[in-house]
Short mmCIF file of C-alpha atoms in Angstrom, two decimals:
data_model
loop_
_atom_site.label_atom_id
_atom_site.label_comp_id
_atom_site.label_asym_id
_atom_site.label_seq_id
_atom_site.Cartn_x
_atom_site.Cartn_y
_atom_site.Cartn_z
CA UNK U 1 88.39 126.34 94.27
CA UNK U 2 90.14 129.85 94.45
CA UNK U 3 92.82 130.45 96.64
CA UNK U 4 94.64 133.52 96.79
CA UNK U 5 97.61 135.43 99.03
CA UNK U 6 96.37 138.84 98.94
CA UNK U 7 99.95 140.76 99.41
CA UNK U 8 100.64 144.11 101.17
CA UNK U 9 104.42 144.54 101.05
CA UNK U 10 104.92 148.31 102.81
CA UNK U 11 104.03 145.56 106.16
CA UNK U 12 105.65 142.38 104.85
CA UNK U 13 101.41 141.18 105.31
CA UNK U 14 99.65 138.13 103.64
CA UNK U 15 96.08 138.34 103.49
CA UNK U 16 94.16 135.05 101.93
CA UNK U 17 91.36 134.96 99.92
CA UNK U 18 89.38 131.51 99.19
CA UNK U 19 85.83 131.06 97.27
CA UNK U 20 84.23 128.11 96.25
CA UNK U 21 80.93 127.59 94.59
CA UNK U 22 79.70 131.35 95.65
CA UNK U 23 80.69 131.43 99.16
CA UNK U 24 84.05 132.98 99.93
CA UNK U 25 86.35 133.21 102.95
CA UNK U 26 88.87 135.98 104.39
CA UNK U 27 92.14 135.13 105.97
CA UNK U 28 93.93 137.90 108.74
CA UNK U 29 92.39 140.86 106.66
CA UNK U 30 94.26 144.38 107.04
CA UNK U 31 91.35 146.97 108.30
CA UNK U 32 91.03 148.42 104.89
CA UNK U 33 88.20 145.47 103.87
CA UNK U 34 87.35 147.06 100.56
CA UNK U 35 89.34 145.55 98.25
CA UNK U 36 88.65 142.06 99.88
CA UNK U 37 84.53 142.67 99.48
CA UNK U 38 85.66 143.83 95.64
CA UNK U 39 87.31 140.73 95.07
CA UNK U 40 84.21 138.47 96.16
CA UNK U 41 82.04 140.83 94.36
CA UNK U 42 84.45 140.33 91.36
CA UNK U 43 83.21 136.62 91.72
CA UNK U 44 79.82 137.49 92.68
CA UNK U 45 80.88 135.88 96.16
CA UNK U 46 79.25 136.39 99.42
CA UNK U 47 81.79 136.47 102.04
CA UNK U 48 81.19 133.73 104.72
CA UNK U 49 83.51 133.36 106.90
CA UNK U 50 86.51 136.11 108.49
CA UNK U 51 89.23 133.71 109.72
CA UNK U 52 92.10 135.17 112.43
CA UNK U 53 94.92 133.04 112.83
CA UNK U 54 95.65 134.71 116.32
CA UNK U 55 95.26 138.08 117.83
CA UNK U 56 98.03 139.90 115.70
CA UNK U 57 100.63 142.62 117.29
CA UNK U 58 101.83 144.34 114.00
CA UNK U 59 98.99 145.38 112.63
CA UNK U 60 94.84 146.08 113.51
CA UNK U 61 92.93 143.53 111.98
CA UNK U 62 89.87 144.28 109.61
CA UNK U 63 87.79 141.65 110.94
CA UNK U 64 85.31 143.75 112.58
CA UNK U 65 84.64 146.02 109.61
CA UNK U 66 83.93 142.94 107.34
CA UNK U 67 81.47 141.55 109.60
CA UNK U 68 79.62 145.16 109.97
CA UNK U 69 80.02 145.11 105.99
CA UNK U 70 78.78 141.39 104.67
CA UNK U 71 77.14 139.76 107.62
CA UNK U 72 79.81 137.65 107.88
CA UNK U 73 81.18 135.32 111.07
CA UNK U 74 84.65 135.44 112.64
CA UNK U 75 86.56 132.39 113.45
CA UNK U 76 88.95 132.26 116.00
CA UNK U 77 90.90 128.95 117.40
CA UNK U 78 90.63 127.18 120.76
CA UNK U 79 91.16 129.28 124.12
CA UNK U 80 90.58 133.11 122.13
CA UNK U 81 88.82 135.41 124.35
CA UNK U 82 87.57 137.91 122.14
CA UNK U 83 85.68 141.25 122.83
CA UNK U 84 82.89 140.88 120.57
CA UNK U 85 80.63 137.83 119.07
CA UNK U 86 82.97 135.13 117.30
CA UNK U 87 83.27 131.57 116.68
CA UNK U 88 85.95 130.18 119.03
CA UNK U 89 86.45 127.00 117.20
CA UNK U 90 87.53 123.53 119.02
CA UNK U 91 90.85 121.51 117.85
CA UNK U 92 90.20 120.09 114.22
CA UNK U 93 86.43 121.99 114.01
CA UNK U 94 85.86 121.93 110.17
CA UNK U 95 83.95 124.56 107.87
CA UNK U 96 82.51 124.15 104.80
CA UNK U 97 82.81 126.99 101.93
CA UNK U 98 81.17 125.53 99.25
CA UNK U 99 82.93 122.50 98.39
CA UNK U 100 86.38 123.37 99.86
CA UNK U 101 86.31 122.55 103.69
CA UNK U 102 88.54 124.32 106.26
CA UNK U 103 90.08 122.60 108.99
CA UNK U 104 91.03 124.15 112.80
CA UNK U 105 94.61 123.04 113.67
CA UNK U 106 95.28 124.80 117.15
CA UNK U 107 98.95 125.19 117.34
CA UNK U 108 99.43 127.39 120.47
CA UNK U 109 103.64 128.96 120.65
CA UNK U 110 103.59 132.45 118.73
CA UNK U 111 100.11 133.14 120.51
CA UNK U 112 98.65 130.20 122.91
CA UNK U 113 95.51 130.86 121.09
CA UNK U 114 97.56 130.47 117.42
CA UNK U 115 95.69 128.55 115.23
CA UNK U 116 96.50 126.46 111.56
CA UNK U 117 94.36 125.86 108.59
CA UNK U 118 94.19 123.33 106.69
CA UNK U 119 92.24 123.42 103.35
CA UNK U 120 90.85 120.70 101.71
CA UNK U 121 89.76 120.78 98.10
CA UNK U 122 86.66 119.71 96.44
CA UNK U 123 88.21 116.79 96.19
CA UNK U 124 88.32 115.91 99.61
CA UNK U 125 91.88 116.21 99.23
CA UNK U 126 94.52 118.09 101.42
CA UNK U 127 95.92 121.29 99.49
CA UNK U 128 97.38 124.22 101.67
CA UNK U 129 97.93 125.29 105.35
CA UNK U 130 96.80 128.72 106.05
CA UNK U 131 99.36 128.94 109.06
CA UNK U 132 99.45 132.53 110.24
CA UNK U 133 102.45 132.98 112.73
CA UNK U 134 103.12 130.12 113.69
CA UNK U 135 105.23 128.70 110.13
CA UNK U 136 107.17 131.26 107.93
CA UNK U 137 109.20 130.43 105.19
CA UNK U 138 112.49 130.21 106.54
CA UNK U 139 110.98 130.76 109.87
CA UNK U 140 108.46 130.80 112.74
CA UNK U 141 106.50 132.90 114.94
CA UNK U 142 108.36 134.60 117.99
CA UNK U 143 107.13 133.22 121.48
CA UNK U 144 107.98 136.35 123.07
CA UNK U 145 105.43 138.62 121.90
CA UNK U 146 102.44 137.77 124.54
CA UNK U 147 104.40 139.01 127.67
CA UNK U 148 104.07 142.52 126.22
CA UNK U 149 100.11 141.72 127.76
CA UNK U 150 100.12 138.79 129.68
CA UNK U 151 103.15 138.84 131.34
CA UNK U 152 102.89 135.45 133.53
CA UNK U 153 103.10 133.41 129.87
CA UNK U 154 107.03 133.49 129.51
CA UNK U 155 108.75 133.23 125.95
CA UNK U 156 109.98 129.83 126.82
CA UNK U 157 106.55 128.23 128.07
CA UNK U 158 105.80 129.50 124.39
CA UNK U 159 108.58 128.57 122.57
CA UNK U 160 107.70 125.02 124.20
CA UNK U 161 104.33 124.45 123.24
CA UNK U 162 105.57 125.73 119.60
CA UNK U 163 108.07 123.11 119.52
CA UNK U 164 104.64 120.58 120.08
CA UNK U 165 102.62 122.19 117.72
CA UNK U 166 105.25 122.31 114.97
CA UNK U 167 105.94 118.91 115.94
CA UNK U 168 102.65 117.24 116.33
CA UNK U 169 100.08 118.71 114.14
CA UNK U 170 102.75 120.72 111.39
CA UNK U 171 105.34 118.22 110.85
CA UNK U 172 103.06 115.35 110.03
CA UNK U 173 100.82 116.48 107.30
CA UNK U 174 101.68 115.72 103.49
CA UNK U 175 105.05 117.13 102.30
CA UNK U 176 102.76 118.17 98.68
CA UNK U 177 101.14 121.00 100.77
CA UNK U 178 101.88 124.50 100.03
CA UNK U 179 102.36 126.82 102.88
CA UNK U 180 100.19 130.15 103.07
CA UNK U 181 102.30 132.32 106.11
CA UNK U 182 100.84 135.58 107.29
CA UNK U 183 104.06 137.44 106.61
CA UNK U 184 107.16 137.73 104.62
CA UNK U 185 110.51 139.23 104.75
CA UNK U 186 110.72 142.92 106.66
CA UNK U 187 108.12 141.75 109.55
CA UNK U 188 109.08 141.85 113.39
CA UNK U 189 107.22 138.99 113.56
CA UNK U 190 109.95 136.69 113.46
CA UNK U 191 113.80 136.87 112.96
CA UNK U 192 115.12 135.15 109.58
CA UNK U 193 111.64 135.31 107.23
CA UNK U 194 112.43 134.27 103.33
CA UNK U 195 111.57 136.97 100.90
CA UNK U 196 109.79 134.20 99.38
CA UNK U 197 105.83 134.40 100.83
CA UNK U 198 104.90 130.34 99.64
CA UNK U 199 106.65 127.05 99.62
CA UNK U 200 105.36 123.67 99.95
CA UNK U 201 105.42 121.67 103.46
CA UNK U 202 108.04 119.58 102.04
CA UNK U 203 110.65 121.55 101.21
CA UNK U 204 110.17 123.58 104.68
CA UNK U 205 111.44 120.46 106.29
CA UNK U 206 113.75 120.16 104.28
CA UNK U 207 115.41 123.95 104.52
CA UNK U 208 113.98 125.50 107.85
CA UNK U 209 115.93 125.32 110.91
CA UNK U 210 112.91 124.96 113.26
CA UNK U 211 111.73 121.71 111.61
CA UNK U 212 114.60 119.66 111.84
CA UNK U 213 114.08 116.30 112.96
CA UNK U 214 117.02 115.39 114.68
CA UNK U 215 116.33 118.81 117.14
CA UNK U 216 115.45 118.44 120.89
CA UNK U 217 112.97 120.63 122.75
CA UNK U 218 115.96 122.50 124.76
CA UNK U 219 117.81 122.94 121.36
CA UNK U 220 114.38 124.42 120.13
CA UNK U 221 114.11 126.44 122.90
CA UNK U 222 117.57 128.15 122.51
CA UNK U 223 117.83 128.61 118.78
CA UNK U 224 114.36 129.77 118.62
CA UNK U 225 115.32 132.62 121.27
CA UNK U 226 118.81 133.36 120.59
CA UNK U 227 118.95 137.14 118.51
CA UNK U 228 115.37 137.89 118.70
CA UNK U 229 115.26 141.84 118.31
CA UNK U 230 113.50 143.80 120.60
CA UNK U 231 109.61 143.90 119.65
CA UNK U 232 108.19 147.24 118.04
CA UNK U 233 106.99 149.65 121.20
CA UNK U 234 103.46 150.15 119.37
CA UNK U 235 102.69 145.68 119.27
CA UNK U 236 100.69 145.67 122.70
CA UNK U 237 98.54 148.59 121.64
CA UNK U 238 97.66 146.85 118.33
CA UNK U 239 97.34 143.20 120.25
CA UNK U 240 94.97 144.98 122.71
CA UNK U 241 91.92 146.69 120.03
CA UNK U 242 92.36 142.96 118.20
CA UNK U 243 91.26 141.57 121.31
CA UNK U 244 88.84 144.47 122.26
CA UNK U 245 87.81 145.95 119.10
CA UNK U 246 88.51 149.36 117.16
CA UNK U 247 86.76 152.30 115.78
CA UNK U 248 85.11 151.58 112.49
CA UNK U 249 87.75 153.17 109.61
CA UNK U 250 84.64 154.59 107.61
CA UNK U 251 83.86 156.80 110.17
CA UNK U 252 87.59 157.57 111.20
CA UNK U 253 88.17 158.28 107.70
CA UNK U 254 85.01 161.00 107.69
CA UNK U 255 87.00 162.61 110.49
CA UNK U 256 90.06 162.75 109.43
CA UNK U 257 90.10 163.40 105.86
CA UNK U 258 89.58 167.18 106.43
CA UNK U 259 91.55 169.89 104.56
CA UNK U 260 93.12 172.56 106.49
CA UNK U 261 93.34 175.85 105.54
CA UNK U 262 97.42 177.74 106.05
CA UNK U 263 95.94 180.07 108.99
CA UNK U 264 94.55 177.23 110.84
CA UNK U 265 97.56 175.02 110.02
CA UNK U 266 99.71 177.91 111.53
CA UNK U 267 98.16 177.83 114.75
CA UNK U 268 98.02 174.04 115.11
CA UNK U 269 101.64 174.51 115.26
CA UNK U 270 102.03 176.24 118.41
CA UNK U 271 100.17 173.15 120.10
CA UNK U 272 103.31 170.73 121.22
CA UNK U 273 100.63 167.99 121.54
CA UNK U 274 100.44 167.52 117.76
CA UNK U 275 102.88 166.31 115.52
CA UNK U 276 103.50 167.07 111.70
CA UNK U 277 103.55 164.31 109.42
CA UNK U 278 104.77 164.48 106.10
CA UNK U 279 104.41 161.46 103.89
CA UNK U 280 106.51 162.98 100.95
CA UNK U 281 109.31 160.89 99.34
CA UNK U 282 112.79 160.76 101.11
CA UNK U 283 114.26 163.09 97.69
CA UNK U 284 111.46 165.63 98.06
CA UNK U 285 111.08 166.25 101.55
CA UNK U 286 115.01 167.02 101.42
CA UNK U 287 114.17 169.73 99.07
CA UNK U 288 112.34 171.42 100.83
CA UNK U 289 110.17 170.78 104.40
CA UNK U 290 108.38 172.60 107.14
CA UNK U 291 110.58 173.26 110.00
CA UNK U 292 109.81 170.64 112.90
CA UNK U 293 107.98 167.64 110.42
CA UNK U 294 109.05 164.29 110.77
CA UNK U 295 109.30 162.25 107.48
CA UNK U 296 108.08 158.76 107.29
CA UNK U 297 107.91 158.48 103.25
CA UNK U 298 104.46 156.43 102.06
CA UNK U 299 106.68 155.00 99.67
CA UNK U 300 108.30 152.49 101.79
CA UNK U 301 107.57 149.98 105.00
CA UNK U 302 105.50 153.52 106.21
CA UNK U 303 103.06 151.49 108.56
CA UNK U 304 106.31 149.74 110.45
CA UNK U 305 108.06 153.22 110.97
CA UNK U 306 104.86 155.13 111.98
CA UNK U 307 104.74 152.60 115.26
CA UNK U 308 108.66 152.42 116.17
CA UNK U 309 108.90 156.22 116.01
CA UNK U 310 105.70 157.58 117.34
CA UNK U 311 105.58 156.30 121.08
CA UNK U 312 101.52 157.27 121.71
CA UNK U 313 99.60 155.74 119.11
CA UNK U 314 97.22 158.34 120.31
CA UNK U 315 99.00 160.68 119.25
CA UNK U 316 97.48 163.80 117.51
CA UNK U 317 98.40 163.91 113.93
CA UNK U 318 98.53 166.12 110.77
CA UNK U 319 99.61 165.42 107.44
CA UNK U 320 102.14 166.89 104.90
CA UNK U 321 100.98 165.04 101.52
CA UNK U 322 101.65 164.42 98.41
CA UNK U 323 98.70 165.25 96.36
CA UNK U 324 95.74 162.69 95.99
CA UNK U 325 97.54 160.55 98.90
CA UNK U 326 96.02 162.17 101.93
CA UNK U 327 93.37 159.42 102.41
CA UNK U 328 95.93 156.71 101.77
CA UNK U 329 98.29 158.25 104.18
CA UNK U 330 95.53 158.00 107.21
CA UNK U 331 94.70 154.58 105.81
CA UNK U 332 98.31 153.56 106.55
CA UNK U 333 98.31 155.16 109.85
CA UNK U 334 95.13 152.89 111.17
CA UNK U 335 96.65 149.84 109.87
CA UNK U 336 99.03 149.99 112.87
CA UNK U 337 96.59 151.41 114.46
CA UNK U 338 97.29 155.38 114.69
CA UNK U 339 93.73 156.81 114.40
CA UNK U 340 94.07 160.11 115.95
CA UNK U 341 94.97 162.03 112.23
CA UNK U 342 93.47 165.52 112.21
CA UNK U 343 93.38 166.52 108.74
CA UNK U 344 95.87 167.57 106.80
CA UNK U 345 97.30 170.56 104.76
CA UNK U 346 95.20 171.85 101.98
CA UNK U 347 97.74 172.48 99.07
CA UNK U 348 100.87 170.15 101.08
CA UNK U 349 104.14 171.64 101.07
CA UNK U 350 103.15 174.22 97.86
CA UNK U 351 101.28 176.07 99.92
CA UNK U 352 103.42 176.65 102.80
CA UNK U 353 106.50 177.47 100.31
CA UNK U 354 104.22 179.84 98.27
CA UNK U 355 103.29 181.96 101.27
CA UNK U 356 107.29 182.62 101.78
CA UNK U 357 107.07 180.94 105.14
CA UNK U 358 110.30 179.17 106.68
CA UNK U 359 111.43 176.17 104.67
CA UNK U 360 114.22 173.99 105.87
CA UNK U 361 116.65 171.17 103.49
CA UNK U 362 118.75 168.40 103.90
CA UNK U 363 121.52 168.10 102.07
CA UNK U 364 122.16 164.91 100.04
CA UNK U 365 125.45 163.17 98.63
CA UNK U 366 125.41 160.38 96.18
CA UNK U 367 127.63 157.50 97.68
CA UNK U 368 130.68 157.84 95.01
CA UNK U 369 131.05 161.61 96.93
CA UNK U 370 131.61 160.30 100.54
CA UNK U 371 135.08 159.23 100.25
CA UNK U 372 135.89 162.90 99.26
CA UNK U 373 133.55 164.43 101.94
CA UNK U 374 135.43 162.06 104.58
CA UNK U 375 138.77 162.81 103.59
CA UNK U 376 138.27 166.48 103.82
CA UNK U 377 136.14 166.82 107.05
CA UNK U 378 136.22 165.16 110.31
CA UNK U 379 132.82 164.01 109.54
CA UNK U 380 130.73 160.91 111.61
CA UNK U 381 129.80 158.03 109.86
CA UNK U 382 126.92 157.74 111.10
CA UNK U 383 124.58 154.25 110.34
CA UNK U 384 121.19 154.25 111.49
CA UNK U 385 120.43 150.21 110.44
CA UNK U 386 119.75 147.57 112.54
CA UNK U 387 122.41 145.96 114.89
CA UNK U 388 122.21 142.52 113.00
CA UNK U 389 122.85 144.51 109.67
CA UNK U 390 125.81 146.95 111.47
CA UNK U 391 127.62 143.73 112.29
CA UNK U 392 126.99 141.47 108.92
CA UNK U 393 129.03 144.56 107.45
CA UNK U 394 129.50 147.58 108.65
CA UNK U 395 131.98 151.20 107.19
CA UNK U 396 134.83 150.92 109.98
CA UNK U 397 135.22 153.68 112.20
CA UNK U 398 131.57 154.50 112.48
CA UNK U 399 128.75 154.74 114.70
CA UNK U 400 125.64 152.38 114.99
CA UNK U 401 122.82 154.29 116.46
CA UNK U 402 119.67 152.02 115.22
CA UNK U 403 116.66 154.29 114.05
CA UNK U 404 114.59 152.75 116.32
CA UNK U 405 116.41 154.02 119.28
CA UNK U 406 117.22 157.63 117.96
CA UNK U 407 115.00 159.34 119.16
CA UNK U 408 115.18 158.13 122.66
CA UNK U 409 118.90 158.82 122.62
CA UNK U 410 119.57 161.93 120.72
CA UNK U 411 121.15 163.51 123.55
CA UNK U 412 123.88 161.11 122.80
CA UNK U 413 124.53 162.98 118.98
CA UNK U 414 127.05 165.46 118.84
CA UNK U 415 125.80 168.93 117.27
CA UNK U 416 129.28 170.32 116.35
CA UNK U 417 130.68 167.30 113.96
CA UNK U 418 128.87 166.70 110.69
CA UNK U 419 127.36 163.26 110.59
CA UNK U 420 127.27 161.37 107.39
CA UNK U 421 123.84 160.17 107.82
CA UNK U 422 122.86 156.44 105.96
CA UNK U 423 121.06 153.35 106.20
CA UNK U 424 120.25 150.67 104.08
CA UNK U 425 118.78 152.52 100.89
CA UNK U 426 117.78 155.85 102.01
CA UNK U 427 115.01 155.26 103.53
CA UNK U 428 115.23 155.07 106.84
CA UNK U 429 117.92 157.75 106.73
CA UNK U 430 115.78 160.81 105.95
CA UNK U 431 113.43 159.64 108.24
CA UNK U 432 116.40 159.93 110.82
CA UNK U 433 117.56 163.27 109.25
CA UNK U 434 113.83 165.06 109.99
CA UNK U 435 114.43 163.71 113.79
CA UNK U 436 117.33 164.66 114.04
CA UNK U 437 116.50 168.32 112.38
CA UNK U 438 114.01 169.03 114.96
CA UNK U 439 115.91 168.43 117.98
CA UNK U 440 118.35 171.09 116.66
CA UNK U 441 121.02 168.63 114.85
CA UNK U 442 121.38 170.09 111.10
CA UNK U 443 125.01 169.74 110.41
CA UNK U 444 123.99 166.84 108.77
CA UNK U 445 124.48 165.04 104.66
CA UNK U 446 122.26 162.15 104.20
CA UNK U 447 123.54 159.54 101.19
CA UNK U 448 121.62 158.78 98.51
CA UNK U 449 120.82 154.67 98.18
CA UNK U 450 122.49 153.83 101.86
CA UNK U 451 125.21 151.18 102.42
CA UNK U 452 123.74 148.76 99.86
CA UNK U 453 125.51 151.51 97.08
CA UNK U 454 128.34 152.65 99.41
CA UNK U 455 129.29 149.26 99.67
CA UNK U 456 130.02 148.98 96.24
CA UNK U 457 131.35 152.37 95.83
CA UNK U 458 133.66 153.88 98.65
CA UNK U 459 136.90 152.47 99.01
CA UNK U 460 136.48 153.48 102.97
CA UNK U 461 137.52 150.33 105.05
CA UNK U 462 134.66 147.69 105.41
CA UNK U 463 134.51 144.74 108.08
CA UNK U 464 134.58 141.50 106.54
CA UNK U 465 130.82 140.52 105.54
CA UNK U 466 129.39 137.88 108.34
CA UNK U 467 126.05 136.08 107.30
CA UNK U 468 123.15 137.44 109.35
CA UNK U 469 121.90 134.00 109.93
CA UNK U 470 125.09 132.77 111.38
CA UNK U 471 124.89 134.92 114.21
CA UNK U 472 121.47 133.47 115.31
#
């Protein structure tokens, strides 16, 4: 028996891969299939089975392209209602793959249709729980997430029947088995995820808050709700083509993945319906950008960004690249479901710079300069994290103004003070800098690494550092 986690860290995502004897199944597969079909190939596999643990918010699922691809059959759990042919499998239906059997374990509370499974080696033996959102390490699933489409099934009527699942078909099974979740650390899938991606069973009840044993249903209920972050605006769209279905990415891709000359480009500019993309590093985009491009960097979380800062996932796209990443870029967009990507910029930015047209910068400070800048300006500290990481530990005297809300208050940003623009490591920073820069707000330094190096660096004040998980 092979069993693999498959790992995509820019979206905190765990794919699973499992082949006995020749047959081989997928587990919550991103929509790029290939490398999954290469891996069964790899074991001259034939890919049986595509199993979804529920219909997911944060990404778009590659389900339907495997099944076009290898003539394979979806598996959902009990109550799914899918858009397309699938398996809906009943409480405790088993599959064979090979030798290795696969058991369905609905546990309805992230999803109601949220499903466990439980994989049995060719021993007969029980070895892992494939449990998709509804176990983390450190964590579970968020019960809030189905109101964004079915509003009449509350949070707590969730957060309820996750407390039964965890309790009745989770809790009971062998401590010895090791734990396959669908995501990691850095999803919005639930609050206080590990940056560890397996455990066993056993030492989840030992360390994980929502397994105690001495915990009532109401005290469940209230930890399990208490600090859960406002879900990313793009999850319904995604939650909606799982359930309905999606444009095949082959023929996306032939679409999109279309050069475009500098005269063409030029005109696509004056259309306020289409927004410039560029997928450059956070360094080089600061070096030099066309005026009015927003930065998401590929070389980060890119797919989580792309869907809390562009409100229409349909919205018209094209791309400033780094060279040889242009496909990559638009495979990153439809991941999350952004499949409306135009083409992109023959050349990238060298082209635009060589024809002398406009360039604009942002200007960057390593973190041992801010003291200095502070002292001698009347500058805005100005930190663009995440409310539960402003109040673990936060510069005194600044501003929280969480990336994620930026854009939708920008009229709140002064235009006449400089702001001292930072995050946690840079990232997210630039990517606040190019919004900022094309709403008209350039008196702006960005620092280099973010608070996790000014920490250590400026003698500014600092509040006292509060655990994050304390103030669950």
């Amino acid at each position: 028996m092979k069993i693999e986690q498959i790992y995509t860290g820019c979206i905190a995502h765990a794919a699973y891969y499992l082949e006995s004897e020749g047959e081989a199944a997928i587990f919550d597969p991103l929509r790029d299939v290939q490398p999954y079909i290469d891996r069964a190939d790899a074991d001259g596999a034939k890919i049986k089975f595509v199993f979804e643990t529920h219909f997911h918010a944060d990404f778009v699922s590659g389900h339907l392209d495997l099944v076009k691809k290898t003539g394979a059959k979806i598996v959902f759990g009990p109550t799914a209602q899918p858009g397309y042919d699938a398996i809906v499998a009943e409480d405790n239906q088993v599959f064979e793959i090979g030798k290795i059997k696969v058991q369905v374990l609905h546990t309805p509370g992230h999803t109601m249709e949220s499903s466990t499974y439980l994989v049995y080696d060719e021993k007969g033996e029980k070895h892992a729980i494939i449990t998709g959102d509804t176990l983390f390490i450190g964590d579970v699933g968020r019960p809030d997430l189905v109101q964004l489409v079915k509003s009449e099934i509350t949070e707590e009527i969730l957060a309820r029947h996750l407390f039964q699942s965890l309790r009745t078909k989770i809790m009971p099974l062998p401590d010895n088995l090791i734990v396959y979740p669908n995501h990691g650390a850095g999803s919005a899938c639930g609050k206080n995820m590990s940056k560890e991606t397996t455990d066993t069973l056993g030492n989840q009840k030992k360390t994980n808050y929502a397994l105690r044993a001495d915990m009532t249903e109401d005290e469940f209920v209230k930890e399990l709700l208490t600090g859960l972050a406002t879900p990313p605006q793009y999850f319904p769209n995604n939650v909606l083509m799982n359930i309905q279905g999606y444009e095949n990415l082959d023929n996306l891709l032939d679409r999109a993945n279309k050069p475009i000359k500098l005269e063409e480009f030029k005109g696509l500019l004056n259309d306020k319906e289409i927004l410039v993309l560029d997928t450059r590093d956070a360094q080089t985009f600061s070096e030099g950008f066309i005026p009015n491009s927003l930065n998401i960097g590929l070389k980060g979380p890119f797919a989580v960004w792309v869907g809390e800062m562009i409100k229409d996932i349909k919205q018209k796209i094209v791309l400033i690249t780094e060279k040889g990443s242009e496909e990559e870029s638009m495979i990153r967009l439809s991941r999350v479901g952004y499949d409306n990507t135009i083409g992109y910029l023959e050349g990238g930015f060298d082209t635009w710079k060589s024809a002398n047209l406009p360039v604009e910068k942002i200007k960057r400070i390593e973190a041992k300069e801010l003291d200095a800048l502070k002292e001698k300006s009347k500058a805005v500290l100005f930190d663009v994290r995440k409310i539960n990481e402003y109040n673990a530990e936060h510069l005194e005297n600044s501003i929280n103004l969480p990336l994620n809300q930026l854009e939708d208050r920008v009229s709140e940003v002064s235009k006449q003070d400089l702001l001292i623009v930072y995050c946690a490591g840079g990232y997210r920073s630039m990517i606040a800098a190019s919004l900022l820069y094309k709403y008209g707000i350039k008196n702006i330094v960005d620092v280099v690494g973010g608070f996790n190096v000014i920490r250590n660096e400026s003698l500014l004040p600092k509040t006292k550092f509060v655990c994050p998980s304390s103030m669950l």
